[in-house]
Amino acid sequence: MDATINLDAAVRTFLANTEEHLSSYLEACVHCGQCADACHFYQASGDPRHTPAYKLFPIVKAYRRQKWPLSWLGAPKVTAADLQEWEELLFDTCTMCGRCTIICPMGIDIATIVSGARQAFAAAGLGPADLVAAAENARDHGSPLGVTPEKFKDRIEWIADEHEVDIPLDKAKADILLTISSIELMKYPDSVAAMAKLLNHAGVSWTFSTKGYEATNFGYFAGRPEIAKAATKRLVDAAEAIGAKTMVIPECGHAYGVMRWSAANMLGRKLPFQVLHISEFMAQLKREGRLKLKPVAEPITYHDPCQISRRGGCTKEARYLLDGFATDFREMTPTADQNWCCGGGGGVQAIARAAELRYKVFKIKMDQVEATGASTMISSCSNCRLTMDESKAHWKWDKGIGSLVELVADNLIEDAPATGKPTA
Amino acid sequence: MTLLDVARGPALEFAFAVFAIGVAWRLLSVLLLPWATERSAKRPGTPSRAMGAIGLFVRHLWPAGPFRRNALFITLNSYVFHLGLAIVVFGLAQHIVFLQNAFGVSWPSLPSGVVYVVAVITLATLAAALAHRLTSPVLRLLSTFNDYMSWFVTAAPVATGLLAVSHLWAPYETLLAIHILSVALLLAWFPFGKLMHSFLVFLTRSETGAFYSRRGVEI
């Protein structure tokens, strides 16, 4: 047995998280295998090991051995070899996209179990080194890409200059705290400028804060709850310090999922502000008649980021924004809550050894887009966008990949002054 | 004491006790675990927990659009099997007499010819399910002893029941005793294996329904 794998810690960690719903999920699987059909990794590889239900085997085994009401009958022990074999399955080949839940006849939410299982693996000292490094970077430097508060400030000032847009930083009081994904900050700065432009257009009181800016949460991906909680707390503290009524999450799927749906549970208290994804914020402006846009005639399709649509609940917001704006909008098949994942969610984007598989998965998306005849696919998650841009380069694909917030900001009619009450 | 007496008496009583106590124990051991406290703000305008739970339960009665074609065989086969089994268990006159003696309730029976045909169809769906499990690489990888055992204890009462009414191979009383023993085996195995899904499905679908509906998601 590999001495560096702390098996007891793995089992203890998982079982400590086994609340009622997780146990029901683990006990109810009938091994029907239909989840394979929903999983992009299985679809891309054809490898039966990529069947979502199979990815849970070591967890089920640990549960049966220690917590199952019938464990006295004798159940096999989880071995270090099991954990080593399943590390790849739980980290590289699951984006926690939730698509398998749709087909499961028992309605088991496998993504929830995978998230718990990753914590067990991390406790055992397992997990892809690059993903763990990204999480530790976030803990030590405030961002998975090492964007320290000083670098953040420099970068924001550069974006403000470059795009000639006012970007308030560290205002003492503001109604809205805007957050960023460092993927945007470093690779898609236009998205940051686009958000600033929209918030300025809305005429609301907003700011960035050097105390809490990074919305991504790699601790969550890497199964490191203490890092996930620290990252969440930084943002919540920053929002509370300025008296924010709203926290706006940028185009980042899991950042929205963690802050909107998990943060309060992690911190053990309700959040004193509302959390809006930037697409929700824009949809709210449009609903209030404060978003006048030049129509875009180019054929466009929309990729649903899993944590924004299927697991986030903002599926309709993007459509509402595009309605009447993208005049040749084309839906993919399947779409909305049933849409295919980009292949890079759940931290898989940060795992270098998973690249080949990600490229294969992206072929599903390429086929979907080509069937629509659209020339550009936009999304509202910079992690999806990065995954798709890399895969696009790999396949030398000729379609455009863009961002919803950039499309809206680029076509904003600025001479229509924002009226009405502030949204926050 | 004949084999039939043993089957009808202590064997069945023991099996039923294992079934009832085992099922109660397994359900309670799950239900008495701590329940997660949800502190995130529910999306405005989304259904109540109960409606969310019911919604997903109903939607998952039939595969969603993109999966329908591939899931058609397994879905139809499963429905025919479950309905067939219910018709055979609760529709045959002899079963109703037996249940009346045991529990004091009864209802009209179906013509035995109809029940026999349904039993043959039910057995065929079980054979198809096993063939599917043995030939699909995904299912072969997922399948454990539990899956095959659960299949066997379910198929055995249907097969032995058909044998008993056919009066073939052995005296009726012997066949009936074997049939009742196979039912005892099914009951005794029930709490230990995946047959528990018949109770757990109400928990899992409801919980997932409540989880997603408060987020404003319908899957």
XYZ file of C-alpha atoms in Angstrom:
643
model
C 0.000 0.000 0.000
C 1.209 3.483 -0.811
C 2.132 5.086 2.498
C 1.479 8.594 1.181
C -2.219 7.902 0.710
C -4.110 8.580 3.910
C -6.951 6.137 3.513
C -8.489 6.725 6.931
C -8.659 10.465 6.326
C -10.408 9.837 3.032
C -13.028 7.596 4.538
C -13.465 9.825 7.609
C -13.861 12.950 5.484
C -16.392 11.400 3.214
C -18.430 9.912 6.007
C -18.388 13.181 7.929
C -20.150 14.703 4.928
C -22.676 11.928 4.591
C -25.921 13.595 5.321
C -29.305 12.071 4.684
C -29.556 12.924 0.990
C -26.071 11.594 0.194
C -26.814 8.263 1.864
C -30.069 7.894 -0.021
C -28.243 8.650 -3.249
C -25.551 6.063 -2.523
C -28.060 3.387 -1.613
C -30.534 3.924 -4.430
C -28.432 3.365 -7.582
C -29.827 0.406 -9.531
C -26.820 0.133 -11.865
C -28.963 0.711 -14.947
C -26.090 2.499 -16.713
C -28.287 5.115 -18.380
C -26.116 7.904 -16.986
C -23.390 6.886 -19.462
C -25.576 8.256 -22.214
C -25.692 11.677 -20.556
C -21.966 11.969 -19.832
C -19.842 13.846 -22.374
C -16.740 11.971 -21.227
C -18.329 8.599 -21.900
C -19.746 9.861 -25.190
C -16.330 11.097 -26.271
C -14.247 8.126 -25.120
C -16.668 5.187 -25.228
C -14.844 3.931 -22.128
C -17.325 2.236 -19.740
C -15.181 3.456 -16.810
C -16.422 6.936 -17.628
C -19.985 5.955 -16.697
C -21.018 8.390 -13.931
C -22.355 5.637 -11.634
C -19.013 3.828 -11.863
C -17.154 6.929 -10.699
C -18.902 6.557 -7.337
C -17.773 2.993 -6.639
C -15.037 3.677 -4.040
C -17.362 6.037 -2.222
C -20.143 3.477 -2.165
C -17.595 0.942 -0.949
C -16.446 3.215 1.904
C -20.033 3.904 2.837
C -20.958 0.225 2.840
C -17.982 -0.697 4.934
C -18.451 1.930 7.620
C -21.858 3.459 7.686
C -24.214 1.133 5.905
C -26.780 -0.368 8.298
C -25.763 -3.795 7.036
C -21.996 -3.328 7.277
C -21.833 -6.007 10.008
C -22.441 -8.529 7.229
C -18.950 -7.769 6.027
C -18.175 -5.383 3.205
C -14.850 -5.027 1.387
C -12.470 -2.289 2.468
C -11.513 0.631 0.242
C -7.884 0.249 -0.734
C -5.225 2.759 -1.683
C -5.246 1.154 -5.117
C -8.963 1.974 -5.431
C -8.329 5.607 -4.630
C -5.417 5.808 -7.046
C -7.465 4.306 -9.844
C -10.455 6.538 -9.192
C -8.528 9.790 -8.792
C -8.556 10.267 -12.532
C -12.228 9.304 -12.799
C -13.386 11.748 -10.125
C -11.192 14.693 -11.084
C -10.326 14.445 -14.804
C -13.510 12.880 -16.125
C -16.269 14.641 -14.227
C -17.127 18.309 -14.612
C -19.941 18.052 -12.041
C -22.213 19.343 -14.815
C -25.284 17.517 -13.515
C -26.397 16.227 -16.909
C -26.556 12.614 -15.656
C -29.156 13.649 -13.079
C -31.608 14.330 -15.913
C -31.623 10.734 -17.117
C -31.236 8.957 -13.761
C -34.492 7.088 -13.104
C -33.788 7.363 -9.387
C -33.096 11.095 -9.718
C -29.680 10.733 -8.072
C -27.641 13.938 -8.212
C -24.259 12.419 -8.970
C -22.484 15.804 -9.129
C -23.237 16.355 -5.441
C -21.620 13.031 -4.557
C -18.577 13.727 -6.733
C -18.073 17.027 -4.947
C -18.080 15.213 -1.578
C -15.896 12.437 -2.945
C -13.281 14.941 -4.098
C -12.994 16.212 -0.535
C -12.311 12.661 0.615
C -9.638 12.226 -2.044
C -8.025 15.542 -1.147
C -7.965 14.509 2.526
C -6.105 11.368 1.473
C -3.511 13.529 -0.243
C -4.788 12.816 -3.744
C -5.884 15.099 -6.558
C -4.198 16.387 -9.723
C -1.132 18.450 -8.776
C -2.036 21.387 -11.039
C -5.567 21.648 -9.680
C -4.297 21.475 -6.101
C -1.653 24.120 -6.934
C -4.352 26.428 -8.334
C -6.344 26.020 -5.104
C -3.275 26.688 -2.955
C -2.395 29.728 -5.074
C -5.874 31.058 -4.394
C -5.331 30.541 -0.671
C -1.870 32.109 -0.582
C -2.105 34.849 -3.200
C -5.809 35.562 -3.494
C -6.200 34.055 -6.962
C -5.518 30.722 -8.705
C -3.458 32.538 -11.334
C -1.458 34.383 -8.680
C -3.198 37.736 -9.143
C -2.290 39.461 -5.872
C -4.185 42.609 -4.778
C -1.341 44.747 -6.216
C -1.442 42.950 -9.562
C -5.232 43.202 -9.536
C -5.021 46.964 -9.009
C -2.463 47.364 -11.818
C -4.460 45.267 -14.172
C -7.717 47.112 -13.435
C -5.980 50.458 -14.002
C -4.581 49.177 -17.291
C -8.025 47.929 -18.427
C -9.602 51.285 -17.459
C -6.976 53.151 -19.531
C -7.006 50.780 -22.449
C -10.811 50.748 -22.751
C -11.374 54.303 -21.606
C -13.868 53.213 -19.021
C -14.230 54.335 -15.423
C -13.559 51.495 -13.024
C -14.067 52.401 -9.369
C -11.750 50.578 -6.988
C -11.948 50.403 -3.206
C -14.777 52.885 -2.762
C -15.652 53.054 0.942
C -19.366 52.463 0.297
C -21.208 51.089 -2.723
C -24.447 49.287 -3.471
C -22.812 46.723 -5.726
C -19.587 44.789 -5.317
C -18.407 43.565 -8.710
C -16.157 40.520 -8.726
C -13.975 38.991 -11.440
C -12.586 35.694 -12.590
C -8.822 35.925 -13.009
C -9.298 34.064 -16.303
C -11.054 37.215 -17.534
C -8.576 39.505 -15.923
C -5.603 37.834 -17.620
C -7.065 36.413 -20.841
C -10.330 38.200 -21.532
C -9.862 41.746 -20.190
C -12.541 42.953 -22.632
C -15.068 41.168 -20.419
C -13.988 43.181 -17.387
C -14.288 46.421 -19.375
C -17.689 45.286 -20.677
C -19.013 44.721 -17.144
C -17.695 48.124 -16.029
C -19.324 49.778 -19.034
C -22.677 48.168 -18.223
C -22.587 49.071 -14.544
C -21.663 52.650 -15.395
C -24.457 52.739 -17.955
C -26.903 51.521 -15.310
C -25.915 54.481 -13.174
C -25.557 52.388 -10.037
C -23.095 52.845 -7.223
C -20.532 50.080 -7.590
C -16.929 49.209 -6.926
C -14.248 46.573 -7.132
C -12.431 45.794 -3.904
C -8.827 44.743 -3.450
C -10.021 42.971 -0.281
C -12.173 40.563 -2.243
C -12.195 40.317 -6.032
C -11.542 36.753 -7.107
C -14.854 34.984 -7.757
C -13.423 31.641 -8.901
C -13.143 29.037 -6.196
C -10.557 26.379 -6.898
C -10.725 25.124 -3.324
C -14.204 23.911 -4.191
C -12.936 22.043 -7.267
C -9.917 20.559 -5.550
C -11.944 19.157 -2.653
C -10.373 21.597 -0.180
C -13.308 22.979 1.813
C -11.078 25.144 4.018
C -9.715 26.957 0.944
C -13.189 27.181 -0.573
C -14.517 28.716 2.620
C -11.631 31.196 2.931
C -12.162 32.379 -0.664
C -15.884 32.753 -0.062
C -15.323 34.614 3.179
C -12.961 37.092 1.513
C -15.671 38.100 -0.938
C -18.441 38.188 1.651
C -16.302 40.281 4.021
C -15.457 42.716 1.206
C -19.133 43.084 0.299
C -20.155 43.603 3.908
C -17.387 46.168 4.460
C -18.770 48.436 1.724
C -22.379 47.807 2.711
C -23.189 46.157 -0.619
C -26.765 45.187 -1.323
C -25.749 43.088 -4.326
C -22.731 41.052 -5.325
C -22.386 40.674 -9.075
C -20.637 37.520 -10.238
C -18.860 37.713 -13.601
C -19.071 35.227 -16.444
C -17.858 32.270 -14.439
C -20.063 29.253 -13.866
C -18.848 27.732 -10.666
C -18.166 31.172 -9.138
C -21.890 31.775 -9.440
C -22.787 28.294 -8.188
C -20.556 28.582 -5.132
C -21.555 32.135 -4.142
C -25.235 31.890 -5.040
C -26.023 28.411 -3.765
C -23.240 27.201 -1.459
C -21.698 30.222 0.270
C -24.397 30.599 2.919
C -24.159 26.895 3.729
C -20.361 27.036 3.893
C -20.373 30.033 6.221
C -23.313 28.767 8.250
C -25.329 31.970 7.893
C -27.522 33.727 5.357
C -25.801 36.283 3.147
C -26.851 39.870 3.863
C -26.866 40.764 0.144
C -28.255 39.288 -3.043
C -26.014 37.452 -5.493
C -26.578 38.046 -9.202
C -24.783 36.581 -12.175
C -23.900 39.280 -14.699
C -26.508 37.794 -17.076
C -29.161 38.212 -14.375
C -28.006 41.765 -13.782
C -28.271 42.572 -17.503
C -31.665 40.870 -17.777
C -32.858 42.986 -14.852
C -31.724 46.155 -16.665
C -33.539 45.048 -19.796
C -36.721 44.268 -17.849
C -36.610 47.786 -16.428
C -36.219 49.232 -19.916
C -32.688 50.405 -19.190
C -30.824 48.407 -21.767
C -31.111 49.655 -25.351
C -29.146 47.545 -27.771
C -28.262 47.685 -31.466
C -29.591 44.473 -33.038
C -26.978 41.939 -34.112
C -27.787 40.130 -37.352
C -25.003 37.547 -37.319
C -26.249 33.979 -36.724
C -25.497 33.309 -33.069
C -25.961 30.334 -30.793
C -25.644 30.160 -27.001
C -23.671 27.620 -25.000
C -25.288 27.061 -21.597
C -22.607 26.933 -18.897
C -23.719 24.073 -16.651
C -23.402 25.978 -13.384
C -25.252 28.993 -14.792
C -28.064 27.105 -16.526
C -28.667 23.510 -15.427
C -27.355 23.923 -11.887
C -27.723 27.677 -11.570
C -31.202 28.481 -12.782
C -30.293 31.373 -15.147
C -31.196 29.515 -18.346
C -33.954 31.929 -19.268
C -31.955 35.092 -18.525
C -29.587 34.607 -21.461
C -32.504 33.899 -23.830
C -34.375 36.911 -22.571
C -31.343 39.112 -23.253
C -30.825 37.678 -26.731
C -34.493 37.908 -27.640
C -34.941 40.737 -30.138
C -31.231 41.587 -29.851
C -29.587 38.670 -31.659
C -32.046 38.696 -34.529
C -30.747 35.420 -35.962
C -30.460 33.475 -32.703
C -30.306 29.712 -33.128
C -30.720 27.153 -30.360
C -28.517 24.076 -30.257
C -29.971 20.587 -29.965
C -30.145 19.704 -27.134
C -30.132 23.076 -25.436
C -30.827 24.970 -22.207
C -30.841 22.701 -19.146
C -30.114 19.687 -21.330
C -27.185 21.248 -23.164
C -23.826 19.451 -23.346
C -20.972 20.605 -21.113
C -17.886 22.259 -22.675
C -15.699 19.585 -21.064
C -13.689 21.936 -18.850
C -15.943 22.684 -15.881
C -15.397 21.355 -12.374
C -11.729 22.319 -12.506
C -11.019 19.945 -15.419
C -9.805 22.965 -17.403
C -6.913 23.319 -14.934
C -5.836 19.675 -15.261
C -3.190 19.487 -17.973
C -3.252 15.712 -18.350
C -6.995 15.908 -19.180
C -6.406 18.066 -22.278
C -6.702 15.292 -24.880
C -10.000 14.136 -23.450
C -11.284 17.725 -23.309
C -10.527 18.139 -27.000
C -12.447 14.976 -27.804
C -15.383 16.176 -25.717
C -15.411 19.490 -27.551
C -16.214 17.679 -30.802
C -19.726 17.185 -29.381
C -20.035 20.966 -29.078
C -18.584 21.556 -32.544
C -21.178 19.215 -34.046
C -23.949 20.924 -32.102
C -22.897 24.383 -33.293
C -22.431 23.292 -36.888
C -25.916 21.798 -36.950
C -27.329 25.233 -36.068
C -25.485 26.954 -38.925
C -24.437 29.734 -36.510
C -21.136 31.447 -37.145
C -20.536 32.366 -33.514
C -21.179 30.625 -30.232
C -21.377 32.862 -27.217
C -21.327 31.821 -23.611
C -21.525 33.434 -20.199
C -18.651 31.607 -18.543
C -15.013 32.492 -19.125
C -13.949 29.019 -18.016
C -16.144 27.458 -20.728
C -14.775 30.053 -23.128
C -11.163 29.232 -22.298
C -11.854 25.499 -22.631
C -13.584 26.080 -25.953
C -10.922 28.476 -27.276
C -8.179 25.939 -26.522
C -10.146 23.108 -28.110
C -10.968 25.326 -31.073
C -7.256 25.967 -31.604
C -6.556 22.244 -31.304
C -9.078 21.352 -34.018
C -8.415 24.535 -36.059
C -12.155 25.123 -35.964
C -13.411 28.114 -37.923
C -16.375 29.272 -35.808
C -16.275 32.274 -33.516
C -16.454 31.947 -29.731
C -17.563 34.940 -27.724
C -19.000 36.283 -24.527
C -22.546 37.385 -23.771
C -21.510 40.368 -21.654
C -19.095 41.577 -24.335
C -21.739 41.215 -27.027
C -24.195 43.250 -24.972
C -21.639 45.921 -24.006
C -20.370 46.241 -27.591
C -23.879 46.930 -28.838
C -25.064 49.157 -26.042
C -26.707 52.372 -27.200
C -25.028 54.782 -24.830
C -26.998 57.841 -25.887
C -30.127 56.334 -24.329
C -29.571 57.524 -20.774
C -30.297 55.035 -18.038
C -33.411 56.027 -16.165
C -35.372 54.633 -13.287
C -34.263 53.556 -9.898
C -30.951 51.863 -9.321
C -31.194 48.107 -9.336
C -29.430 47.429 -6.090
C -44.816 -31.420 8.294
C -44.658 -31.391 4.529
C -42.439 -29.096 2.461
C -45.539 -27.080 1.647
C -46.325 -26.665 5.347
C -42.797 -25.438 5.989
C -42.958 -23.064 3.044
C -46.366 -21.668 3.957
C -45.611 -21.549 7.668
C -42.252 -20.797 9.278
C -40.328 -20.057 6.059
C -42.702 -17.382 4.882
C -43.194 -15.950 8.359
C -39.450 -15.699 8.903
C -38.923 -14.134 5.481
C -41.674 -11.613 6.059
C -40.189 -10.636 9.411
C -36.768 -10.118 7.797
C -38.421 -8.051 5.080
C -40.416 -5.812 7.399
C -37.711 -5.286 10.009
C -34.961 -4.973 7.392
C -36.803 -2.401 5.280
C -37.775 -0.353 8.334
C -34.230 -0.460 9.639
C -32.640 0.585 6.378
C -35.070 3.422 5.838
C -34.756 4.673 9.401
C -30.966 4.474 9.316
C -31.036 6.865 6.355
C -33.853 9.100 7.544
C -32.361 9.547 11.014
C -29.058 10.878 9.649
C -28.558 14.634 9.957
C -30.374 16.588 7.249
C -28.472 19.342 5.502
C -29.631 22.850 6.438
C -30.195 25.021 3.376
C -29.285 28.655 3.988
C -29.007 30.035 0.459
C -31.786 32.375 -0.679
C -34.371 30.529 -2.749
C -34.890 31.996 -6.215
C -38.014 34.175 -6.056
C -41.066 32.669 -7.691
C -39.876 29.059 -7.531
C -42.154 26.273 -6.273
C -42.292 25.034 -2.688
C -40.110 22.082 -1.652
C -43.071 19.748 -1.938
C -44.049 20.937 -5.410
C -40.420 20.788 -6.540
C -40.185 17.227 -5.274
C -43.406 16.150 -6.968
C -42.420 17.907 -10.197
C -39.145 16.024 -10.579
C -40.786 12.776 -9.515
C -43.321 13.097 -12.312
C -40.805 14.300 -14.944
C -38.534 11.359 -14.212
C -41.318 8.895 -14.962
C -40.280 9.171 -18.598
C -36.843 9.928 -20.112
C -36.220 13.518 -21.194
C -36.061 14.406 -24.898
C -32.383 13.930 -25.772
C -32.221 10.555 -24.038
C -35.527 9.131 -25.160
C -34.324 7.173 -28.163
C -31.496 5.367 -26.363
C -33.482 4.907 -23.169
C -36.565 3.585 -24.934
C -35.815 -0.130 -24.604
C -34.798 -0.031 -20.947
C -37.702 2.269 -20.051
C -40.401 0.263 -21.812
C -38.934 -3.026 -20.632
C -38.866 -1.745 -17.052
C -42.418 -0.428 -17.196
C -43.783 -3.661 -18.667
C -41.868 -5.622 -16.028
C -43.039 -3.537 -13.050
C -46.656 -3.416 -14.226
C -46.598 -7.090 -15.173
C -45.296 -8.075 -11.766
C -47.971 -5.988 -10.046
C -50.714 -7.583 -12.172
C -49.447 -11.079 -11.404
C -48.960 -10.481 -7.673
C -52.239 -8.665 -7.078
C -54.440 -9.999 -9.898
C -54.281 -13.794 -9.577
C -57.194 -15.281 -7.625
C -54.939 -17.607 -5.579
C -52.715 -14.668 -4.563
C -55.736 -12.655 -3.466
C -56.992 -15.555 -1.324
C -53.541 -15.839 0.231
C -53.293 -12.091 0.907
C -56.818 -12.082 2.338
C -55.852 -14.820 4.790
C -52.720 -12.941 5.755
C -53.938 -9.343 5.878
C -57.742 -9.564 5.792
C -58.262 -7.462 2.673
C -59.361 -8.611 -0.754
C -60.346 -7.326 -4.183
C -61.703 -8.824 -7.422
C -59.314 -11.041 -9.357
C -58.403 -11.038 -13.034
C -59.148 -14.081 -15.245
C -56.340 -16.591 -14.686
C -55.660 -16.856 -18.433
C -54.882 -13.145 -18.558
C -52.593 -13.402 -15.537
C -50.698 -16.337 -17.075
C -50.063 -14.411 -20.275
C -48.905 -11.392 -18.242
C -46.604 -13.669 -16.206
C -45.002 -14.998 -19.385
C -44.482 -11.428 -20.632
C -43.031 -10.432 -17.244
C -40.599 -13.326 -17.381
C -39.629 -12.284 -20.903
C -38.848 -8.727 -19.749
C -36.669 -10.162 -16.981
C -34.823 -12.279 -19.538
C -34.374 -9.197 -21.729
C -33.069 -7.170 -18.778
C -30.535 -9.884 -17.974
C -29.460 -10.187 -21.607
C -29.002 -6.401 -21.720
C -26.939 -6.470 -18.517
C -24.734 -9.267 -19.837
C -24.129 -7.784 -23.269
C -23.674 -4.057 -22.569
C -20.058 -3.183 -21.659
C -21.276 -0.379 -19.378
C -23.686 -2.645 -17.521
C -21.183 -5.473 -17.263
C -18.732 -3.117 -15.587
C -21.352 -1.744 -13.199
C -22.895 -5.089 -12.279
C -22.095 -6.712 -8.968
C -23.325 -9.837 -7.172
C -26.156 -7.711 -5.792
C -27.470 -6.974 -9.293
C -27.520 -10.613 -10.363
C -28.868 -11.856 -7.046
C -31.641 -9.266 -7.099
C -32.497 -10.356 -10.625
C -32.557 -14.012 -9.600
C -34.789 -13.594 -6.547
C -37.232 -11.561 -8.647
C -37.301 -13.940 -11.593
C -37.575 -17.085 -9.469
C -41.116 -16.531 -8.106
C -42.404 -15.665 -11.590
C -40.814 -18.765 -13.136
C -41.809 -21.138 -10.318
C -45.330 -19.689 -10.274
C -45.723 -20.441 -13.955
C -44.331 -23.941 -13.388
C -46.796 -24.531 -10.547
C -49.843 -23.587 -12.559
C -48.598 -25.631 -15.517
C -48.547 -28.763 -13.347
C -45.464 -29.896 -15.238
C -42.363 -31.663 -14.016
C -43.440 -32.394 -10.418
C -46.562 -32.785 -8.267
C -48.498 -29.523 -7.819
C -47.904 -29.401 -4.067
C -44.146 -29.674 -4.495
C -44.170 -26.971 -7.174
C -46.317 -24.728 -4.995
C -43.949 -25.237 -2.066
C -40.984 -24.279 -4.248
C -42.898 -21.254 -5.501
C -43.644 -20.099 -1.943
C -40.048 -20.701 -0.893
C -38.882 -18.552 -3.800
C -41.183 -15.779 -2.591
C -39.676 -16.188 0.878
C -36.218 -15.820 -0.662
C -37.323 -12.625 -2.426
C -38.689 -11.147 0.803
C -35.643 -12.125 2.832
C -33.237 -10.672 0.244
C -35.238 -7.515 -0.274
C -33.714 -5.285 2.447
C -30.170 -6.390 1.646
C -30.019 -5.536 -1.991
C -30.989 -3.024 -4.583
C -34.663 -3.984 -4.455
C -34.713 -1.275 -1.772
C -34.873 1.173 -4.664
C -38.651 0.659 -4.632
C -38.714 2.684 -1.389
C -35.616 4.839 -1.876
C -36.784 6.227 -5.222
C -39.320 8.345 -3.348
C -36.550 9.877 -1.249
C -33.973 10.440 -3.975
C -36.252 11.900 -6.611
C -37.945 14.151 -4.067
C -34.705 15.444 -2.661
C -33.223 16.163 -6.067
C -36.493 17.820 -7.068
C -36.399 20.108 -4.046
C -32.678 20.818 -4.601
C -33.102 21.967 -8.200
C -36.510 23.612 -8.022
C -35.435 26.222 -5.458
C -32.716 27.202 -7.917
C -35.313 27.659 -10.632
C -34.300 24.555 -12.568
C -36.630 21.921 -13.951
C -34.832 18.762 -14.950
